[in-house]
CSV table of C-alpha atoms and ligand atoms in Angstrom, one decimal:
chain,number,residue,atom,x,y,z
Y,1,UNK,CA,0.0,0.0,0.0
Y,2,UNK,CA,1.2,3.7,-0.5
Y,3,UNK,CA,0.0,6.1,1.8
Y,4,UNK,CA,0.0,9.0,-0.3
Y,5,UNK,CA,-2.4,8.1,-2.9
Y,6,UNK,CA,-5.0,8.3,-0.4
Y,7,UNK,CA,-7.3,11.6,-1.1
Y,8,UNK,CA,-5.6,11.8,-5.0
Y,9,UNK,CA,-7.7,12.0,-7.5
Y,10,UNK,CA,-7.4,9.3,-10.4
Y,11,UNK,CA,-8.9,9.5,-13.4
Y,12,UNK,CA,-9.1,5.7,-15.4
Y,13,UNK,CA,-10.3,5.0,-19.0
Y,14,UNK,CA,-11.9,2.4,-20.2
Y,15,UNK,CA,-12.7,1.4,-16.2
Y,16,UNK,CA,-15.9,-0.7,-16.7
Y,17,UNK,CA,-13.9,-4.0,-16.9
Y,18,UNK,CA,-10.3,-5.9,-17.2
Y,19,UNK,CA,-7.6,-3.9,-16.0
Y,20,UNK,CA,-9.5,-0.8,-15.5
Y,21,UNK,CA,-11.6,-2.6,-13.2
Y,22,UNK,CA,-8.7,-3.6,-11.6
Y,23,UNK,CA,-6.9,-0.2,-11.2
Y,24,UNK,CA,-10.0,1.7,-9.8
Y,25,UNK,CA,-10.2,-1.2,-7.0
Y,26,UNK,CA,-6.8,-0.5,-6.2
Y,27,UNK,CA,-7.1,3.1,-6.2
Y,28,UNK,CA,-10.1,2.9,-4.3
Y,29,UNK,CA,-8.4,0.1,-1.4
Y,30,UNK,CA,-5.5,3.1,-1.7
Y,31,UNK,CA,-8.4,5.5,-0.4
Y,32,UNK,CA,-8.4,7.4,-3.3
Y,33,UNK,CA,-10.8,9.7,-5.3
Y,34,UNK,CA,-11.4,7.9,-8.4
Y,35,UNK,CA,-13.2,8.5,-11.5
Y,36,UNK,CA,-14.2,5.2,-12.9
Y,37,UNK,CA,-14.9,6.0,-16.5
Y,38,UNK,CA,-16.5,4.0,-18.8
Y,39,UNK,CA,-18.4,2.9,-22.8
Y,40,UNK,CA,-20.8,1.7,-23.5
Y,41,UNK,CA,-23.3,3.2,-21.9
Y,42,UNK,CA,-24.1,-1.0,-21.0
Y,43,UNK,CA,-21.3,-1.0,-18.4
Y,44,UNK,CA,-23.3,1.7,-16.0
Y,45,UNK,CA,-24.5,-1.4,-13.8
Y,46,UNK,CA,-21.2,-3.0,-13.2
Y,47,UNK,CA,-19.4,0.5,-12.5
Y,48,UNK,CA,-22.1,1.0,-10.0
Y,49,UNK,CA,-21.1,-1.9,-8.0
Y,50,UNK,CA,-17.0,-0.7,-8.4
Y,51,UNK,CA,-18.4,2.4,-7.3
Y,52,UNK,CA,-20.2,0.7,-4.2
Y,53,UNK,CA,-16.6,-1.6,-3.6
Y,54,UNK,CA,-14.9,1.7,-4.1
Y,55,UNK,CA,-16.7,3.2,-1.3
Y,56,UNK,CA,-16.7,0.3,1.2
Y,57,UNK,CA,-12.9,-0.1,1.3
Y,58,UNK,CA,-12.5,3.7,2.1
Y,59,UNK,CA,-12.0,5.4,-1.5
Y,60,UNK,CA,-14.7,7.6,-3.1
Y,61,UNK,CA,-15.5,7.1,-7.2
Y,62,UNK,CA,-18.2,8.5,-9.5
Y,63,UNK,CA,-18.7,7.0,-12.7
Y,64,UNK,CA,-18.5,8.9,-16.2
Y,65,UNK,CA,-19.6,8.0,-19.5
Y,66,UNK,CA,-16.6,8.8,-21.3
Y,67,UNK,CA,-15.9,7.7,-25.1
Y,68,UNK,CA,-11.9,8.5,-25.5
Y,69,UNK,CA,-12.6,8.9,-29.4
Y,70,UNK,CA,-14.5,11.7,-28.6
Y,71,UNK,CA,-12.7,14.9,-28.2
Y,72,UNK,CA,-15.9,16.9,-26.3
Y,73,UNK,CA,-16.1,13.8,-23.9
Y,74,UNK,CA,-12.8,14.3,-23.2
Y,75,UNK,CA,-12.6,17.3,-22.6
Y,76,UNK,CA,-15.9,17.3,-20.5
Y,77,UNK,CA,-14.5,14.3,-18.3
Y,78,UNK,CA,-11.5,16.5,-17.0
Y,79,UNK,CA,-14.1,19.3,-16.4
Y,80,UNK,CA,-16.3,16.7,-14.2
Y,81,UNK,CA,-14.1,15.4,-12.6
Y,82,UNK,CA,-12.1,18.4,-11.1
Y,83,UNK,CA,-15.6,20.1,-10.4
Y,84,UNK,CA,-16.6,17.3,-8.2
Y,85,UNK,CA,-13.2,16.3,-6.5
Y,86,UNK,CA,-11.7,19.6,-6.9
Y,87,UNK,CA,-8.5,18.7,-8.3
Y,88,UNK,CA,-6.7,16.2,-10.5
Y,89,UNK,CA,-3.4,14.4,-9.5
Y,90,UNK,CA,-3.5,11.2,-12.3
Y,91,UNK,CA,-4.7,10.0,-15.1
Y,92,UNK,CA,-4.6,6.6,-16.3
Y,93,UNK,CA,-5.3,6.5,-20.1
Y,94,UNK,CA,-6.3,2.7,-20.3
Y,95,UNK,CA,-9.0,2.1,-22.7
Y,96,UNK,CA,-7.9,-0.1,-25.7
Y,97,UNK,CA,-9.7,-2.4,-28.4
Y,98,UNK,CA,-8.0,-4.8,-30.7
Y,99,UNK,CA,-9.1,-7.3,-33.1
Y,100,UNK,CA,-7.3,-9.9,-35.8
Y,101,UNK,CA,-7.1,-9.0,-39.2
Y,102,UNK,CA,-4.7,-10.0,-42.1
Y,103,UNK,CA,-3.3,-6.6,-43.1
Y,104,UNK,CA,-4.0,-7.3,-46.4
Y,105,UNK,CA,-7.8,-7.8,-45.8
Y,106,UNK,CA,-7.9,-4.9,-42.5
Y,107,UNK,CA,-10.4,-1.8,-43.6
Y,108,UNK,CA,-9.1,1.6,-43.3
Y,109,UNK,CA,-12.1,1.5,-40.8
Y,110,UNK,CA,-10.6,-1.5,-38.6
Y,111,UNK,CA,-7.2,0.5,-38.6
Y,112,UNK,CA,-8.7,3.7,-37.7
Y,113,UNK,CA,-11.2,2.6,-34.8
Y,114,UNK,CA,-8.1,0.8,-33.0
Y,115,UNK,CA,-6.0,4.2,-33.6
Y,116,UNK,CA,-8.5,6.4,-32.7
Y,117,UNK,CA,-9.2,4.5,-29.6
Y,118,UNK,CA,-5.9,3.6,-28.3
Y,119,UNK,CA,-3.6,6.4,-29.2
Y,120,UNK,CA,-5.4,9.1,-30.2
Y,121,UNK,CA,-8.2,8.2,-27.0
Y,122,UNK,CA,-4.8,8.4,-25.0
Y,123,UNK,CA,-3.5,11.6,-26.5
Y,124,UNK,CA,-5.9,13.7,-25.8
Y,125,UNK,CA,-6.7,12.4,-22.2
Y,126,UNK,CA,-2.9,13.5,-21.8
Y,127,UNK,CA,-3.5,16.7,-23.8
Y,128,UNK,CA,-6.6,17.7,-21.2
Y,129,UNK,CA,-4.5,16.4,-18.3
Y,130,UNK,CA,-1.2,18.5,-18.8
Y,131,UNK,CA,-3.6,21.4,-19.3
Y,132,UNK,CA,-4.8,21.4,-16.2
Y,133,UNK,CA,-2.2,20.4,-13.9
Y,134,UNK,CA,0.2,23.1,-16.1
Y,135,UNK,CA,-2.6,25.8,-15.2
Y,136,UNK,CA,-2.7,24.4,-11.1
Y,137,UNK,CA,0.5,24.1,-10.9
Y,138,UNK,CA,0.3,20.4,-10.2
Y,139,UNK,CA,3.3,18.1,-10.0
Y,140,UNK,CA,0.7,15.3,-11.2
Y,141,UNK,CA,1.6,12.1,-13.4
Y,142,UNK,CA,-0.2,10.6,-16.9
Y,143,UNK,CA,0.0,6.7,-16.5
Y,144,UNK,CA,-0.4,5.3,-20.4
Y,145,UNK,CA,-1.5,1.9,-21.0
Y,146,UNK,CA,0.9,-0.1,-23.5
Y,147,UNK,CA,1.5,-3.5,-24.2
Y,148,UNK,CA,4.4,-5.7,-25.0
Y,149,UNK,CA,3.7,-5.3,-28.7
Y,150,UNK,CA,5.2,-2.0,-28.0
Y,151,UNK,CA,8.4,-3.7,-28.8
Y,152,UNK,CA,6.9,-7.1,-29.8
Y,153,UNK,CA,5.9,-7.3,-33.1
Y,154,UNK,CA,2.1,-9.0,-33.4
Y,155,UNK,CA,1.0,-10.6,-37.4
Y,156,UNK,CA,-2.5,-9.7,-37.9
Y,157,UNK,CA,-2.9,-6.8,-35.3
Y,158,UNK,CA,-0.9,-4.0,-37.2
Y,159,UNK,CA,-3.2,-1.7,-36.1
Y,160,UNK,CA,-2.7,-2.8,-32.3
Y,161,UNK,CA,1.4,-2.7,-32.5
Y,162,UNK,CA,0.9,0.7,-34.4
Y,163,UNK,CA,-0.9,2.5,-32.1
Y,164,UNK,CA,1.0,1.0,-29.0
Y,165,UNK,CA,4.3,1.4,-30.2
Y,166,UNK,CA,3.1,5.3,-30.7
Y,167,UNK,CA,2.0,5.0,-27.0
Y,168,UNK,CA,5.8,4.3,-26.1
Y,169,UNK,CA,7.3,7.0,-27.7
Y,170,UNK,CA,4.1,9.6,-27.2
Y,171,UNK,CA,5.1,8.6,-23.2
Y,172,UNK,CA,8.7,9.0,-23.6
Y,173,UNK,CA,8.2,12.2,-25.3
Y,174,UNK,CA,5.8,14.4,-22.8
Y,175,UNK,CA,8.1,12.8,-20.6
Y,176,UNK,CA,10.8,14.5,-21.6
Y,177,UNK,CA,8.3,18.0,-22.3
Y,178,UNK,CA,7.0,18.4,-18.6
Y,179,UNK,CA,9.9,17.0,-16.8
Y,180,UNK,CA,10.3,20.4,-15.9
Y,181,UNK,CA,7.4,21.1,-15.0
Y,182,UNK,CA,7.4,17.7,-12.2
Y,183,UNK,CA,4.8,16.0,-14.0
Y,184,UNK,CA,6.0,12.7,-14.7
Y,185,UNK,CA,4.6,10.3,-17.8
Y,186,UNK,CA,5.0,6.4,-18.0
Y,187,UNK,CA,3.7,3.5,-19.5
Y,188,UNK,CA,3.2,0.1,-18.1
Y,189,UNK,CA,3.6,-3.0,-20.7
Y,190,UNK,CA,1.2,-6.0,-19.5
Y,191,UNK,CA,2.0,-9.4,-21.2
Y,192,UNK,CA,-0.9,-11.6,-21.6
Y,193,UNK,CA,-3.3,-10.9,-19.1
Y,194,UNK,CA,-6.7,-12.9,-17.9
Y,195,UNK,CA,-9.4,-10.2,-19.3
Y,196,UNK,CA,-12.2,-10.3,-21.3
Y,197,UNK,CA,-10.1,-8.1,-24.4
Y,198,UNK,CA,-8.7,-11.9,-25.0
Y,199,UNK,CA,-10.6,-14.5,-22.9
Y,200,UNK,CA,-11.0,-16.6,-26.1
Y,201,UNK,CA,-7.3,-16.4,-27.2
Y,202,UNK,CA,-6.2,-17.5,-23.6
Y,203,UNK,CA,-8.1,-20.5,-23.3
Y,204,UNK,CA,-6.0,-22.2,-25.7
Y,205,UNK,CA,-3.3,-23.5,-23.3
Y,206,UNK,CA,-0.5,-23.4,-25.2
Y,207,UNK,CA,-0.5,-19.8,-24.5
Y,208,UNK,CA,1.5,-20.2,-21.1
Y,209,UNK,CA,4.0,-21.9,-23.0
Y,210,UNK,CA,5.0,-18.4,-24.3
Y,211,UNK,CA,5.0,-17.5,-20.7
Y,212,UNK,CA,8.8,-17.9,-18.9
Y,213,UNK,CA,7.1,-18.0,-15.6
Y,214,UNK,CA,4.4,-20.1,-16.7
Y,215,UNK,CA,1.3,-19.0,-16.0
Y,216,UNK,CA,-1.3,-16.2,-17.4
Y,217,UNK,CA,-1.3,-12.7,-15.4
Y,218,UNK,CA,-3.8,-11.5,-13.1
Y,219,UNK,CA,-5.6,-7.7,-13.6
Y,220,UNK,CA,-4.0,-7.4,-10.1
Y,221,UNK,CA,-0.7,-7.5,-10.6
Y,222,UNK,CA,-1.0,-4.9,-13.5
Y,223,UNK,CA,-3.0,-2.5,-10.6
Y,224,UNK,CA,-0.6,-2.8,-8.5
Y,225,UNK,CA,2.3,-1.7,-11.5
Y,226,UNK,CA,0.5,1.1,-11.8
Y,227,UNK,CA,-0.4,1.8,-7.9
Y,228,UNK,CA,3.7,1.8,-7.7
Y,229,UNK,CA,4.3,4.5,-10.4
Y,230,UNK,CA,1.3,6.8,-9.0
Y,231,UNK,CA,2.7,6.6,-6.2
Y,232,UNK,CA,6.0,8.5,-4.4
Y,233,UNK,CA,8.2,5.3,-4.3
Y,234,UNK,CA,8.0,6.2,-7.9
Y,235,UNK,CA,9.1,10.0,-7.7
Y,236,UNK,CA,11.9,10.1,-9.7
Y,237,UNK,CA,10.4,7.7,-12.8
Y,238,UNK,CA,9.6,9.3,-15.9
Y,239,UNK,CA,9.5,7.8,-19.4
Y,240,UNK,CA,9.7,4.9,-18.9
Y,241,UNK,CA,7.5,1.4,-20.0
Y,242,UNK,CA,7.1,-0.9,-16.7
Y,243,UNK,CA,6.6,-4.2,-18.3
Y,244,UNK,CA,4.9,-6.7,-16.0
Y,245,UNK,CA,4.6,-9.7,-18.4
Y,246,UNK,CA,6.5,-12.8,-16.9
Y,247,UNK,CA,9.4,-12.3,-19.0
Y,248,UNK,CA,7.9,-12.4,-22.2
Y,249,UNK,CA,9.8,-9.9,-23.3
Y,250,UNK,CA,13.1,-12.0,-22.6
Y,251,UNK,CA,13.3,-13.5,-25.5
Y,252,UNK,CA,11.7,-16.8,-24.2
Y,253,UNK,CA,12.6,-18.8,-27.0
Y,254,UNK,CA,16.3,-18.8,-25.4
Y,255,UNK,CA,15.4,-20.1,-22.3
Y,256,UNK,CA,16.4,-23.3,-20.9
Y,257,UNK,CA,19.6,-23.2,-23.9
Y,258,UNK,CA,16.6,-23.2,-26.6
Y,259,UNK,CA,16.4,-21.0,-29.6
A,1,NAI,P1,-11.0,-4.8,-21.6
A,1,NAI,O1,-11.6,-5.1,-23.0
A,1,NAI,O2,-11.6,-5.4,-20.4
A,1,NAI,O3,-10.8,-3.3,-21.4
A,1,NAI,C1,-10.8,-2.2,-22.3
A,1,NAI,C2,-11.9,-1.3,-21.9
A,1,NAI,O4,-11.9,-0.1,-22.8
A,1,NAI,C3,-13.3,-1.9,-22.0
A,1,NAI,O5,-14.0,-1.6,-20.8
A,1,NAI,C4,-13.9,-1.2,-23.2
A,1,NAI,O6,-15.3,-1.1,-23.1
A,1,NAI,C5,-13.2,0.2,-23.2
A,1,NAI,N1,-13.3,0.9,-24.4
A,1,NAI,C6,-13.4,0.4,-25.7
A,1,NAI,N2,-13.5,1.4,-26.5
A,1,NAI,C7,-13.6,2.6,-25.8
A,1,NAI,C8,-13.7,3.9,-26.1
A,1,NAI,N3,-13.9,4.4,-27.4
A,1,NAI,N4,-13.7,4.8,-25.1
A,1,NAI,C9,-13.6,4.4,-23.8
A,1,NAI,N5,-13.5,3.2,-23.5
A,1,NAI,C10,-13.4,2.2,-24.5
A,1,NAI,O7,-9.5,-5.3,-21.8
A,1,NAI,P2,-8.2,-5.0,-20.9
A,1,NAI,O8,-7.3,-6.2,-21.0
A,1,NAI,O9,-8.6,-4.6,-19.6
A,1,NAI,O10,-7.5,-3.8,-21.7
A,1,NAI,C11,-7.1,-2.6,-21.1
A,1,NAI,C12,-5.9,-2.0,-21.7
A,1,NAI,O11,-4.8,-2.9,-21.5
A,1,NAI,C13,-6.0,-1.9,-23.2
A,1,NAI,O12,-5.4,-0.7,-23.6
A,1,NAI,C14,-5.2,-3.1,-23.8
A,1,NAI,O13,-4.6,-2.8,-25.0
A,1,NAI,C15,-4.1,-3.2,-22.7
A,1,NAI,N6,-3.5,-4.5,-22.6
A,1,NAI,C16,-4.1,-5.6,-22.2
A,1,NAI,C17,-3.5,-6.8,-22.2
A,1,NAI,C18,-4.1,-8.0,-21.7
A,1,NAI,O14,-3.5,-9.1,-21.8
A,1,NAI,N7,-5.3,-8.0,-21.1
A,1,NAI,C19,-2.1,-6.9,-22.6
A,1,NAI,C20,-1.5,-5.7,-23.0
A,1,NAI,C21,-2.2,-4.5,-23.1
């Protein structure tokens, strides 16, 4: 636990389920003020009960309908949520889609929903965040959902590694812009993780095999990543991608003398 997010005000993306979920949970067990955003409108029941959880373990959380591709809902979601907390300390830009598609058969359509959602949905929650910390004068931090197919390439999901392999360097680089300012910007890379984004893929159990410590991650462990790099233990992190993905980015192939 980390003391000092208790009273912060966290905003999360794409909250209504998987790691989201997961993250305003944690926030909330961290007794903080969290704004538990979500689309569709269908997820309004389920944020209701992280809401009520939110509550009973000592955080406070409002919901918001909030559709990242949407510039005015953006922009309307930092309003809320400083109106009705009164300040804004982080924002965790987690909302992401993928699907599978041969390049040569993917729509311009299926490449621009997955952009539109998972960079440009991430862009401009940073945009509206650094705007308003900038104008309070608040040493706040942008927390950027990635993947390991930042670095990973992934046949099929061009679109996916496109748009988070822009997260990684968009991160690195308003890093690097508001250092100054003590507003740090990371990233946090989650291997394969047990959420609904890929409950089919995962219940194929080769899967794990891909996995050097051998078994499918939990939305926990990723909450708790980004717990760590909201919090003070993490004061002088910036730009950086904290993978948490049971070595899957180690080259797995090579271990045990294989490969
Ligand atoms: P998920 O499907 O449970 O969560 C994604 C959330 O984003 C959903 O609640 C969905 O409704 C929401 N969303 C979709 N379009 C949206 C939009 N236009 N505006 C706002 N919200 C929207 O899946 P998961 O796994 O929790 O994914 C969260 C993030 O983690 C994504 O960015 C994903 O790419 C990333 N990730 C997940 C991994 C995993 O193994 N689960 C691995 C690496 C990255």
């Amino acid at each position: 636990m980390y003391p000092d997010l208790a009273g912060k005000v966290v905003i999360i993306t794409g909250a209504g389920s998987g790691l989201g979920k997961a993250m305003a949970l944690r926030f909330g067990k961290e007794k903080a003020k969290v704004v538990v955003c979500y689309f569709p409108e269908e997820q309004k029941q389920d944020v209701d009960d992280i809401i009520t959880d939110t509550h009973s373990m000592g955080g406070e959380a409002i919901g918001v309908f909030t559709d990242v591709t949407n510039e005015h809902n953006v922009v309307t979601l930092i309003q809320t949520a400083t109106k009705h907390f009164g300040s804004l300390d982080i924002v965790i830009n987690n909302a992401g889609i993928e699907n599978e598609v041969p390049t040569v058969d993917m729509l311009l359509e299926d490449w621009n929903k997955v952009i539109s959602t998972n960079l440009t949905g991430a862009f401009l929650g940073c945009r509206e965040a650094l705007k308003y910390m900038l104008e309070h004068n608040i040493k706040g931090n942008i927390i950027n959902m990635s993947s390991v197919h930042e670095m990973i390439p992934r046949p099929h999901f061009v679109h996916y590694v496109a748009s988070k392999g822009g997260i990684k360097l968009m991160t690195e680089t308003l890093a690097l812009e508001y250092a100054p300012k003590g507003i740090r910007v990371n990233s946090i890379g989650p291997g394969a993780i047990d959420t609904p984004i890929n409950a089919e893929k995962f219940s194929d159990p080769d899967v794990e095999k891909l996995i050097p410590m051998g078994y499918i991650g939990k939305p926990e462990e990723i909450a708790a990543c980004a717990a760590f790099l909201a919090s003070e233990q993490a004061s002088y992190v910036t730009g950086i991608t904290l993978f948490s993905d049971g070595g899957m980015t180690k080259y797995p192939s090579f271990q045990a003398g294989r490969g």
